[in-house]
Each structure stands twice: as C-alpha cells, then as structure tokens.
Amino acid sequence: DLDQAELTILGALANDPKHPKLHILAGRIALERGQLERSYKRLSLAIKYDEKMPEAYYFQGIVLQRWKQFPAAHKAYAKAFELQPDSVPFLLAMCEMMVEIDQREQAIALLNEKTSYFPQNAGVRLGLASLYRMSGDQEKAVEFYRQASLLRPDDLSVKEDLAASRMASGQFEQAVKDYEYLATKVEADRKEELSHALADAYLAAGRFDDARQHYIDLVQRNRSDVESWIHLAEISLA
C-alpha cells in the first residue's frame, strides 16, 4: 500500500526531517512508483544526514542503473559494499556493473575471492557461473552451477541452468539426467519446453531411440513443430 506508506513517512518526516532512514524509505517508495528523480533526491538527503547508510547508496545505484549511468551505478554499489561487506546483493550488483563497464575479468576475480568468505551462499556461485558462461568457459560455469544447485536443491531454475551449461560443455549424459529430473518437477506450462530440451539431450548423447520417441510425442501433440520434424529426419538418417 504505497499511498498509505507515503502518508506515514511524510508524517514522520514532518516531525523529524533529518532522519536518514525515513528518507531512504521515502526514496524506496518513489522508486517503486518509477519516480526516479524524486527517489534519487530522497536518497541523497539520507546520505547528507548520514554518510554511513549503505542502503542509500545501494538504492541510488538502482536508480543510476535504470538511467543507464553504469559507471556511477558501479560507484554507488561499491560504496554500499564498502560500508556493508557482508552483503551479497551489494556485491553482486557491483559485479553486474563491472560487466557493464567492461571489467568482466575483474568481476570474476572478485567473486572467486569471495567464495571462501561466503561458503554457503548460492548467489555468489550463480554470479560466477553466469560470468563464466558469458566468457565461454562452460566447464567452470558447470562447476559453479553444480555448487549452487547443492546449496539450493529445490531451485529448479538453477538445475535448468546447470543442464544448459552441461549441454554447452558436451556433458550430454549428465544433462540428460538433469532434464529427466526437471521434466518430472516443472509446472504444466513448462513441460513442452522441457520435453524439447530432454529430446535434444538424448539426441546429443547418441541415445537415438529415446530421442526419437520424445520427438514423435512432440509432433503428435503439435503437428507444426518444425524443429522436432527436422530432428526426426536427422535420427532417421543416423
């Protein structure tokens, strides 16, 4: 309820206009509404009244990122992380901006350094996996997606990223096992997509009988599925 929240915050600010946390809350409300200029000014006031508030710099970073001012956003996120070095969201936001300003290798080095500092955090490993995937190092991406999956065993999106990276790195049998697991867990609206992925994994692994049956099932459900018809032809040729 942003309207009621804003009324409450404005009432509080009328009594205590220099309270930094109230200005941060007002800035967050404006950010939720897409009022970026107002949000930035509120957050600047919070910093004016207390320069040691990491959340103010972090939310300013979000505003600057939406304005596509990536160097300034990186500086804001870096300041937030400097003030609160145990915050993984601040760390990941800073690394995201490092990618935007062509410092991908530095971001990878920083996250690698922090894996021991955050031994049970999946987010750091997901960040590293994504960066390695972008860099074309699929084997390292697989390793960090695997670690993240162990830390988040119920997160199907992590398992799906792991399977995709295993396909890209040529680990087809392991990808088959991942997609077989996912096919039994995903919601109904994702089953068709996962069926395609599983059939592709069977084909890549050389398991032609399993792949053929899956593609037949797919074209029986959707006769205009051109990709599956092509794969069926490839299997027949093989």
XYZ file of C-alpha atoms in Angstrom:
238
model
C 0.000 0.000 0.000
C 2.295 2.734 -1.298
C -0.183 5.567 -0.701
C -0.569 4.765 2.983
C 3.162 4.125 3.326
C 3.965 7.517 1.821
C 1.470 9.319 4.077
C 3.030 7.651 7.117
C 6.585 8.513 6.035
C 5.714 12.142 5.228
C 4.055 12.485 8.624
C 7.152 11.097 10.303
C 9.437 13.397 8.302
C 7.366 16.401 9.364
C 8.363 15.562 12.933
C 11.938 14.517 12.183
C 13.042 15.954 8.800
C 16.679 14.888 9.219
C 16.072 11.185 9.933
C 18.092 9.327 7.234
C 16.161 6.051 7.387
C 12.892 7.887 6.756
C 14.396 9.464 3.634
C 15.572 6.021 2.475
C 12.038 4.671 2.867
C 10.618 7.664 1.006
C 13.186 7.068 -1.748
C 12.223 3.404 -1.993
C 8.536 4.299 -2.303
C 9.337 6.715 -5.128
C 11.490 4.032 -6.766
C 8.608 1.549 -6.613
C 6.457 4.117 -8.400
C 9.063 4.743 -11.080
C 9.671 8.307 -9.834
C 13.406 8.076 -10.316
C 14.327 11.748 -9.887
C 12.331 12.038 -6.666
C 13.824 8.780 -5.412
C 17.380 9.929 -6.119
C 16.841 13.218 -4.279
C 15.372 11.478 -1.229
C 18.295 9.064 -1.113
C 20.740 11.966 -1.479
C 19.153 13.580 1.577
C 19.596 10.330 3.509
C 23.306 10.359 2.626
C 23.556 14.047 3.567
C 22.246 13.308 7.052
C 24.237 10.068 7.469
C 27.061 9.104 5.098
C 27.290 5.611 6.595
C 23.953 4.277 5.340
C 24.753 1.511 2.808
C 21.121 1.096 1.717
C 21.009 4.706 0.488
C 23.959 4.126 -1.860
C 22.538 0.773 -2.994
C 19.154 2.205 -3.980
C 20.859 5.169 -5.633
C 22.771 2.576 -7.639
C 19.475 1.075 -8.790
C 18.252 4.499 -9.910
C 21.508 5.178 -11.764
C 21.390 1.741 -13.373
C 17.879 2.435 -14.667
C 19.200 5.688 -16.077
C 21.958 3.568 -17.733
C 24.645 5.565 -15.929
C 26.665 2.416 -15.333
C 29.977 3.912 -14.064
C 28.076 5.994 -11.488
C 25.923 2.994 -10.551
C 29.070 0.907 -10.042
C 30.491 3.601 -7.768
C 27.280 3.680 -5.706
C 27.135 -0.113 -5.355
C 30.844 -0.226 -4.469
C 30.261 2.324 -1.713
C 27.344 0.302 -0.350
C 29.500 -2.838 -0.321
C 32.375 -0.959 1.311
C 30.054 0.043 4.146
C 28.476 -3.427 4.436
C 30.964 -6.028 3.132
C 28.844 -8.979 4.267
C 26.019 -8.124 1.833
C 25.864 -10.482 -1.151
C 23.247 -8.370 -3.014
C 25.571 -5.343 -2.833
C 28.487 -7.467 -4.070
C 26.520 -8.940 -6.985
C 25.123 -5.557 -8.002
C 28.649 -4.133 -8.068
C 29.892 -7.048 -10.192
C 26.961 -6.645 -12.595
C 28.023 -3.052 -13.199
C 31.640 -4.154 -13.621
C 30.447 -6.250 -16.563
C 28.636 -3.236 -17.997
C 31.825 -1.130 -17.864
C 33.969 -3.873 -19.469
C 35.550 -5.168 -16.276
C 34.288 -8.744 -16.538
C 37.611 -10.358 -15.651
C 37.911 -8.171 -12.556
C 34.368 -9.177 -11.561
C 35.269 -12.866 -11.937
C 38.409 -12.394 -9.841
C 36.446 -10.563 -7.131
C 33.719 -13.211 -6.903
C 36.292 -16.014 -6.848
C 37.967 -14.234 -3.959
C 34.655 -14.023 -2.089
C 33.630 -17.694 -2.455
C 35.529 -18.608 0.714
C 34.056 -15.591 2.534
C 30.519 -16.741 1.608
C 30.917 -20.549 1.688
C 27.192 -21.295 1.950
C 25.878 -18.640 -0.424
C 24.449 -19.818 -3.739
C 24.162 -16.280 -5.138
C 27.922 -15.772 -5.348
C 28.297 -19.065 -7.202
C 25.437 -18.250 -9.551
C 27.092 -14.926 -10.311
C 30.366 -16.677 -11.115
C 28.632 -19.323 -13.212
C 26.867 -16.643 -15.236
C 30.101 -14.734 -15.810
C 31.976 -17.864 -16.895
C 29.086 -18.754 -19.204
C 29.278 -15.284 -20.774
C 33.042 -15.742 -21.188
C 32.572 -19.082 -22.960
C 34.178 -21.150 -20.178
C 31.361 -23.681 -19.918
C 33.251 -26.187 -17.747
C 33.768 -23.631 -14.982
C 30.169 -22.487 -15.416
C 29.059 -26.095 -14.867
C 31.121 -26.380 -11.699
C 29.669 -23.252 -10.111
C 26.100 -24.058 -11.198
C 26.657 -27.504 -9.623
C 27.796 -25.912 -6.361
C 24.829 -23.527 -6.396
C 22.463 -26.433 -7.048
C 23.804 -28.251 -3.995
C 23.154 -25.140 -1.909
C 19.681 -24.651 -3.432
C 18.461 -28.201 -4.107
C 14.834 -27.121 -4.586
C 15.564 -24.278 -7.019
C 14.626 -25.658 -10.436
C 15.960 -22.615 -12.284
C 19.470 -23.383 -11.008
C 19.146 -27.018 -12.097
C 17.973 -25.832 -15.521
C 20.966 -23.508 -15.919
C 23.218 -26.385 -14.878
C 21.683 -28.651 -17.515
C 22.084 -25.998 -20.236
C 25.736 -25.477 -19.332
C 26.344 -29.208 -19.350
C 24.900 -29.357 -22.858
C 27.151 -26.480 -23.947
C 30.220 -28.165 -22.434
C 29.496 -31.555 -24.029
C 28.456 -33.309 -20.802
C 25.416 -34.803 -22.501
C 24.694 -37.780 -20.232
C 24.720 -35.576 -17.149
C 22.454 -33.108 -18.963
C 20.045 -35.954 -19.747
C 19.800 -36.796 -16.045
C 19.162 -33.146 -15.171
C 16.435 -32.753 -17.804
C 14.819 -36.073 -16.828
C 14.587 -34.784 -13.264
C 13.271 -31.390 -14.377
C 10.641 -32.966 -16.634
C 9.006 -34.521 -13.560
C 9.103 -31.330 -11.492
C 8.193 -28.333 -13.666
C 4.763 -26.760 -13.939
C 2.463 -27.834 -16.766
C 3.121 -24.700 -18.835
C 6.859 -25.557 -18.953
C 6.562 -29.257 -19.783
C 6.609 -28.763 -23.559
C 9.770 -26.670 -23.374
C 11.480 -29.206 -21.099
C 10.387 -32.065 -23.363
C 12.223 -30.380 -26.243
C 15.313 -29.890 -24.073
C 15.258 -33.526 -22.939
C 14.823 -34.800 -26.507
C 17.741 -32.605 -27.625
C 19.867 -34.001 -24.800
C 19.026 -37.585 -25.784
C 19.987 -36.791 -29.368
C 23.270 -35.131 -28.362
C 24.092 -38.141 -26.151
C 23.543 -40.516 -29.071
C 20.504 -42.127 -27.448
C 18.538 -42.207 -30.702
C 15.684 -44.469 -29.577
C 14.871 -42.255 -26.574
C 15.225 -39.091 -28.649
C 13.056 -40.479 -31.473
C 10.233 -41.382 -29.101
C 10.286 -37.951 -27.492
C 10.219 -36.159 -30.848
C 7.352 -38.392 -32.014
C 5.420 -37.459 -28.866
C 6.139 -33.786 -29.549
C 4.917 -33.806 -33.154
C 1.839 -35.811 -32.183
C 0.957 -33.011 -29.763
C 1.881 -30.271 -32.241
C 1.985 -31.158 -35.933
C 3.537 -27.775 -36.813
C 6.594 -28.374 -34.611
C 9.119 -27.981 -37.426
C 12.186 -28.378 -35.226
C 11.049 -31.782 -33.980
C 10.288 -32.962 -37.538
C 13.829 -31.970 -38.566
C 15.334 -33.858 -35.636
C 13.265 -36.915 -36.517
C 14.699 -36.760 -40.035
C 18.220 -36.463 -38.603
C 17.630 -39.533 -36.431
C 16.324 -41.487 -39.422
C 19.461 -40.560 -41.358
C 21.634 -41.598 -38.429
